[in-house]
Structure formats: C-alpha cells, structure tokens
Backbone as JSON, one array per atom type, in Angstrom:
{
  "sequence": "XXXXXXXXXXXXXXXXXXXXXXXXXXXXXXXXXXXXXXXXXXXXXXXXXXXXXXXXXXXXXXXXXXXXXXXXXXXXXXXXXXXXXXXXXXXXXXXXXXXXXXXXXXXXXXXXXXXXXXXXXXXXXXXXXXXXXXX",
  "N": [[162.06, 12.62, -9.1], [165.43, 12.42, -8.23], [167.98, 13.15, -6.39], [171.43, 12.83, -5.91], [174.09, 13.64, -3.86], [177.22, 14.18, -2.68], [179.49, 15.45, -0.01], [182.53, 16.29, 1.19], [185.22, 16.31, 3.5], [187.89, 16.97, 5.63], [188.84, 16.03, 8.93], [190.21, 16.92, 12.65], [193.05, 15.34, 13.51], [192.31, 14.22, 16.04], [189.89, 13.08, 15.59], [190.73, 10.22, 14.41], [188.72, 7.5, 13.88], [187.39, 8.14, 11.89], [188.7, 7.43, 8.84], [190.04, 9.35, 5.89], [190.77, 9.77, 2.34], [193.79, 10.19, 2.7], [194.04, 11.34, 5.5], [192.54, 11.57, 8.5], [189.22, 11.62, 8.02], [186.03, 12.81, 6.7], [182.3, 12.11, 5.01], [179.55, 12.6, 3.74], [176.27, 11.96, 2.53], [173.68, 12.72, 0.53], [170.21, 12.19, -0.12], [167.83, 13.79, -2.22], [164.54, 13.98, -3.2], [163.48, 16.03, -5.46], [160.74, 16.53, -6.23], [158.88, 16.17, -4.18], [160.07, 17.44, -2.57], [161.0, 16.07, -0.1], [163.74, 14.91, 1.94], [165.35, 11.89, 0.9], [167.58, 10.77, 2.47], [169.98, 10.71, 4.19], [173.41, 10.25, 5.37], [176.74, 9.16, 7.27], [179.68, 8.82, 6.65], [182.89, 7.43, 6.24], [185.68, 9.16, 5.34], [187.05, 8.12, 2.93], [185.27, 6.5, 1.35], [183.77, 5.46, -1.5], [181.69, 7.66, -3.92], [181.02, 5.64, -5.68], [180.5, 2.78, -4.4], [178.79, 3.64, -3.0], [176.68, 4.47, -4.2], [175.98, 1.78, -5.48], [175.14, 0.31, -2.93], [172.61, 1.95, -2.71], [170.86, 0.81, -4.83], [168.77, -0.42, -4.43], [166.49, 1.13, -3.74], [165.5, 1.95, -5.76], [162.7, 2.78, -7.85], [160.47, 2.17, -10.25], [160.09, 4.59, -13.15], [161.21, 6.25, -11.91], [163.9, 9.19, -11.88], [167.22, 9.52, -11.71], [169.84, 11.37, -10.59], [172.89, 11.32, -10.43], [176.3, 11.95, -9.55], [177.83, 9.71, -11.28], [179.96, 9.51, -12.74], [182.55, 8.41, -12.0], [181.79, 5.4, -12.75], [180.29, 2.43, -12.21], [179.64, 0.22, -14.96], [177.67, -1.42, -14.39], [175.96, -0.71, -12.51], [174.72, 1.44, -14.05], [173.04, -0.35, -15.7], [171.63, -1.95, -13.35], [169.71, 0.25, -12.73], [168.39, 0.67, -15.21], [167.21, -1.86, -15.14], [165.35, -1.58, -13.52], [163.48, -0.25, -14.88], [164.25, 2.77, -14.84], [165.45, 5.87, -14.78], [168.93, 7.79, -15.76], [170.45, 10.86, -14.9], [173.92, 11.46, -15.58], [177.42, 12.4, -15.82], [180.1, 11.44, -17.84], [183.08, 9.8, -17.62], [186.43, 10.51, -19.26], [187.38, 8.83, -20.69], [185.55, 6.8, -21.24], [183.65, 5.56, -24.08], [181.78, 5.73, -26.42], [178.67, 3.83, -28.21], [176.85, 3.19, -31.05], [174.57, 1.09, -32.51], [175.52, -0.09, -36.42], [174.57, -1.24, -39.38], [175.39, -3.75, -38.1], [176.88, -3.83, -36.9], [179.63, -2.07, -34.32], [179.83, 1.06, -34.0], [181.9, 4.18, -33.19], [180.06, 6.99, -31.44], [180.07, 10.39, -31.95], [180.48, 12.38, -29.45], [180.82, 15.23, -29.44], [180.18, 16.34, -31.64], [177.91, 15.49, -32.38], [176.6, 16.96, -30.05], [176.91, 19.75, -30.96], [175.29, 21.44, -31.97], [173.36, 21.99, -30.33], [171.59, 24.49, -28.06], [171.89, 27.11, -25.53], [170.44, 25.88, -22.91], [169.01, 23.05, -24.32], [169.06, 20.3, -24.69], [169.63, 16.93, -25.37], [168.85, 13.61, -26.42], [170.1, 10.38, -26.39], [169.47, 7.5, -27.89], [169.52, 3.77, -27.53], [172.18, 3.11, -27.18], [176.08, 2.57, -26.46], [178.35, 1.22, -23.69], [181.39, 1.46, -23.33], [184.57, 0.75, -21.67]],
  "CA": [[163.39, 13.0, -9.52], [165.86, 11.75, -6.99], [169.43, 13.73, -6.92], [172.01, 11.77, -4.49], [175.31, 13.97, -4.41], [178.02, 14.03, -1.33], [180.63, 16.36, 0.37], [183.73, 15.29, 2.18], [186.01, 16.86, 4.41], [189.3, 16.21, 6.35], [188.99, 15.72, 10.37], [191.31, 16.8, 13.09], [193.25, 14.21, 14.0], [191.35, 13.02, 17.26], [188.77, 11.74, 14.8], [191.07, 9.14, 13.57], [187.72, 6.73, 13.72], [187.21, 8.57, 10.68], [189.58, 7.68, 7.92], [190.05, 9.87, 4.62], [191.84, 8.95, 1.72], [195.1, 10.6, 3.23], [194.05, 11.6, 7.17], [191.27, 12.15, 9.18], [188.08, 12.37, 7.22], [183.98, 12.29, 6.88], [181.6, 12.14, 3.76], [178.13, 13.54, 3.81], [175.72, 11.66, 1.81], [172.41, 13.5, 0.89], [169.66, 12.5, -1.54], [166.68, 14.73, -2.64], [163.34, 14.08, -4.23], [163.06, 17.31, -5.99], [159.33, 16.9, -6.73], [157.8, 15.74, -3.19], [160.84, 18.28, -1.31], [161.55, 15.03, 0.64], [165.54, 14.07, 1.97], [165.21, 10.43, 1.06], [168.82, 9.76, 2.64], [171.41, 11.47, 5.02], [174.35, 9.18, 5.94], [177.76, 10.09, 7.55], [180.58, 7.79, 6.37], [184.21, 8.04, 6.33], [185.68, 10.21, 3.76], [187.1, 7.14, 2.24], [183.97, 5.88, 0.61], [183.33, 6.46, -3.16], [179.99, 7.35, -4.23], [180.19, 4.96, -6.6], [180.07, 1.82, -3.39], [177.65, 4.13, -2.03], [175.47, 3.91, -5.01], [175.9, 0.27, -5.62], [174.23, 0.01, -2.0], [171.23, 2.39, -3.1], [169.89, 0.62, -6.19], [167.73, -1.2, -3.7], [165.66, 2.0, -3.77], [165.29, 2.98, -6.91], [161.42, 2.94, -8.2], [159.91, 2.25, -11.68], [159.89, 5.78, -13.62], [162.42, 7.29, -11.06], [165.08, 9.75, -12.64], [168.01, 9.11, -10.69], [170.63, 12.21, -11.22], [173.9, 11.45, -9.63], [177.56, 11.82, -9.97], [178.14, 8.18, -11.5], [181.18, 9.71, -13.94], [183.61, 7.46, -11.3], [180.85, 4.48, -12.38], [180.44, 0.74, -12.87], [178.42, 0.04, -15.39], [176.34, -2.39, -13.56], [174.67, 0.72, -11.8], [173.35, 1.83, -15.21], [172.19, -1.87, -15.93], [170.29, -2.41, -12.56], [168.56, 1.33, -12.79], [167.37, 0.67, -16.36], [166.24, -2.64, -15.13], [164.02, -1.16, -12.81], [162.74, 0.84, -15.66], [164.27, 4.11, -14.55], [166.27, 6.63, -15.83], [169.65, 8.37, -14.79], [171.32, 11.74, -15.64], [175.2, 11.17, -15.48], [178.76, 12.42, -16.46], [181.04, 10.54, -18.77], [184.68, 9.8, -17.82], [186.22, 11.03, -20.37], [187.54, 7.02, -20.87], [184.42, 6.19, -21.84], [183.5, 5.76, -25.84], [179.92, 5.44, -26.43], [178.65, 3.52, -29.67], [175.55, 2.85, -31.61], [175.27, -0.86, -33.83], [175.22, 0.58, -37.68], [175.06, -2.14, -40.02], [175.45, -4.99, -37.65], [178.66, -3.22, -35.78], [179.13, -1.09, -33.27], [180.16, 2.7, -34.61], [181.65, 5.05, -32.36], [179.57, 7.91, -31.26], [180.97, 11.43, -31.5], [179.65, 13.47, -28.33], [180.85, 16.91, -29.49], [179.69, 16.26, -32.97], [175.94, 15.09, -32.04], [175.9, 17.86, -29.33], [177.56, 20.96, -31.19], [174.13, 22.22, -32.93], [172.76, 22.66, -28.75], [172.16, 25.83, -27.89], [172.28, 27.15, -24.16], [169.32, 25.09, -22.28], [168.73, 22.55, -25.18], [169.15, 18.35, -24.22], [169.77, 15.62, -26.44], [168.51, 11.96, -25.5], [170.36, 9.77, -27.33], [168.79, 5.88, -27.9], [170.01, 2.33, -28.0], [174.02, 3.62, -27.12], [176.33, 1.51, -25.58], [179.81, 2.18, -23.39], [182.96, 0.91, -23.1], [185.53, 1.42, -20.72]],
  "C": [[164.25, 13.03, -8.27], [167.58, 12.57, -7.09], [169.98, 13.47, -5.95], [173.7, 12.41, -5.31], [176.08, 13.37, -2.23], [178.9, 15.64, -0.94], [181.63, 15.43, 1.27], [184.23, 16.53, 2.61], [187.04, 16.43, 5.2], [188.74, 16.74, 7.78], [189.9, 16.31, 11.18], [191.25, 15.67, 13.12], [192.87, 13.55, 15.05], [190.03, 12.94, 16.57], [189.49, 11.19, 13.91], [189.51, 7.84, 13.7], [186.96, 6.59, 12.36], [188.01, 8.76, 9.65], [189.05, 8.03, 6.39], [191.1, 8.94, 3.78], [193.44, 9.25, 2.36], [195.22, 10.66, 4.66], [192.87, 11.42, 7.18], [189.69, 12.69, 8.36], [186.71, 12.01, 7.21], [183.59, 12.77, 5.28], [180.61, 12.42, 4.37], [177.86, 12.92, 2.74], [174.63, 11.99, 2.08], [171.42, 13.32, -0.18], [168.17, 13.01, -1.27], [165.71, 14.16, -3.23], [162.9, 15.51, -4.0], [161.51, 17.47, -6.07], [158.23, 16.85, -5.42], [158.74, 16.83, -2.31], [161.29, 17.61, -0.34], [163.04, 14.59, 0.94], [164.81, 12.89, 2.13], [166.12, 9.83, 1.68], [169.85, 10.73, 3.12], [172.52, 10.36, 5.58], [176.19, 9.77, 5.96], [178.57, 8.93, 7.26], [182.1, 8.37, 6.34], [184.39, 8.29, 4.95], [186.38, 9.05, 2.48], [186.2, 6.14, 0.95], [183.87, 6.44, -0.45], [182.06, 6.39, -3.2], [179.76, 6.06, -5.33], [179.85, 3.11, -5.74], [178.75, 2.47, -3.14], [176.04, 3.91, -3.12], [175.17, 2.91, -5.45], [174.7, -0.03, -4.12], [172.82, 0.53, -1.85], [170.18, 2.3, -4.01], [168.67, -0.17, -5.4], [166.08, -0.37, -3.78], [164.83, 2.33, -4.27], [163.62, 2.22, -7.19], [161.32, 3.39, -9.45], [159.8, 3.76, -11.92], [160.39, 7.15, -12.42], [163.77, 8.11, -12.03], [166.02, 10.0, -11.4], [169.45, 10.49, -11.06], [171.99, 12.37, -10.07], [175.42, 11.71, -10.35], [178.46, 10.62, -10.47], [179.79, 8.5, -12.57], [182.5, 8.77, -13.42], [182.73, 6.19, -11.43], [181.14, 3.03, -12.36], [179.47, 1.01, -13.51], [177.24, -0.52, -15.42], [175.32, -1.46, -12.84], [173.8, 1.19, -12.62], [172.7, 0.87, -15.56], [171.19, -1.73, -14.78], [169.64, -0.93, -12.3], [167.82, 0.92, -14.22], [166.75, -0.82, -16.02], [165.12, -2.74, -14.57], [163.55, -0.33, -13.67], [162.31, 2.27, -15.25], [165.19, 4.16, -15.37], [167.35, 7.3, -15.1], [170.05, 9.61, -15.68], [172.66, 11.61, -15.14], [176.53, 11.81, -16.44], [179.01, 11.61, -16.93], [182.23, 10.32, -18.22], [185.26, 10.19, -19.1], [187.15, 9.48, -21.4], [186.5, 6.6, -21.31], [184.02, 6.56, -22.95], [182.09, 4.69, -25.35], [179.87, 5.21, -28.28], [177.36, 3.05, -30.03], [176.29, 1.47, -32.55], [174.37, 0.2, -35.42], [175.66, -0.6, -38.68], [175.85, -3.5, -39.02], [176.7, -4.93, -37.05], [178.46, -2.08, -35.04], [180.28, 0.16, -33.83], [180.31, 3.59, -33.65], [180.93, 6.42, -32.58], [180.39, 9.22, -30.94], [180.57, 12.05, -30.48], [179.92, 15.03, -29.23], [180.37, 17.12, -30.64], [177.99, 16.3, -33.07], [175.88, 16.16, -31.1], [176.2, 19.52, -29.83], [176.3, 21.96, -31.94], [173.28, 23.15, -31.56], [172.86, 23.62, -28.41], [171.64, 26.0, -26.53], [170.65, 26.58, -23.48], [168.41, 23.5, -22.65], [169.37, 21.12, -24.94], [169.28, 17.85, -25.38], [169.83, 14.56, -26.04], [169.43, 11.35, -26.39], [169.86, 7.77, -26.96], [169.78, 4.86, -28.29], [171.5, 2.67, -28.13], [174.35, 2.31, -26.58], [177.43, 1.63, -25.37], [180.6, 0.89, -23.36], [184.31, 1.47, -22.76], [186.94, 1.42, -21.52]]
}
C-alpha cells in the first residue's frame, strides 16, 4: 500500500531558482509503503509542479497488486488506465466534474455517488465495478 502525497510552500525571494505558481516556491514529494514502513520517494521540486506530472512520471513504479492511494482528484485519466494495467489498484478523489457511469442495457447510465453511498455508515466502503468517467 503505497500513499504518494506532497506539501508546497512559498520561498524568500533569494530562492528565485525555485519558482511557485505566483513567487518563490518548493514542493515536497513523499511516498510511503505503509506495510514494509519504507519512504519509497523523497523529491524536492519547484512549487510549480502538479502532482498530477509528478504522478505521470511514477507509474514506472507501480507493481502488480500495489494499492496506490494518492491525490489524483486534479487527474488524467491515463494514470488510472496505466495503474489498472499493471493490475493495481488506486484510492482517489473525484473532481466534482467528473460523472461516473455504468453500461445498462447497452448504454452508459449515469451513476449517482450520493445515492449508492447514502446507506454507509461511519467506517463502511463501497467498491463499485465496471464504472467509467467522463470529464
């Protein structure tokens, strides 16, 4: 179980070398394997960088029956394609742009989220199978 978050921060200005989105800035990239206690990944980048470049450059990583639990809610959806093609798994936010749909009768049916998750009670998951997004 692999959890790959960040932090950022603004710079003085004599670390312009380090540009933010507005001034002076650094990112902190840090990922975890929760189960071995291992940092798989420390990297200092300018605060400019989205995680979601940053995770485009880490699918290289990823390992069959890996659960990958990042902040992808800013995603491409090519990130969830090449993790499930390595036959892993991710936990992820939604944008709230994103409509998720099952095929019902040979079409695709949107999925309600608050509808399918409103029965959940405080600790309680719901997988849902064979979905599919659109931006």
């Amino acid at each position: 179980m692999r959890i790959l978050d960040s932090t950022s921060f603004a710079l003085l200005r004599s670390y312009s070398s380090y540009r933010g989105s507005t001034k002076s800035g650094v990112k902190i990239q840090l990922e975890y394997d929760i189960l071995s206690g291992e940092i798989l990944l420390i990297e200092v980048q300018e605060g400019r960088w989205s995680d979601v470049a940053f995770s485009k450059e880490t699918t290289g990583t990823i390992k069959e029956k890996a659960l990958l639990v990042r902040d992808l809610g800013n995603h491409a959806i090519d990130i969830f394609s090449d993790i499930l093609t390595k036959n892993a798994y991710f936990l992820s936010r939604l944008k709230t742009n994103i409509n998720v749909y099952r095929i019902w009768e040979n079409a695709f049916e949107p999925v309600n989220l608050e509808e399918e998750t409103n029965h959940l009670m405080p600790g309680e998951s719901l997988q849902l199978n064979d979905v599919y997004f659109k931006i």
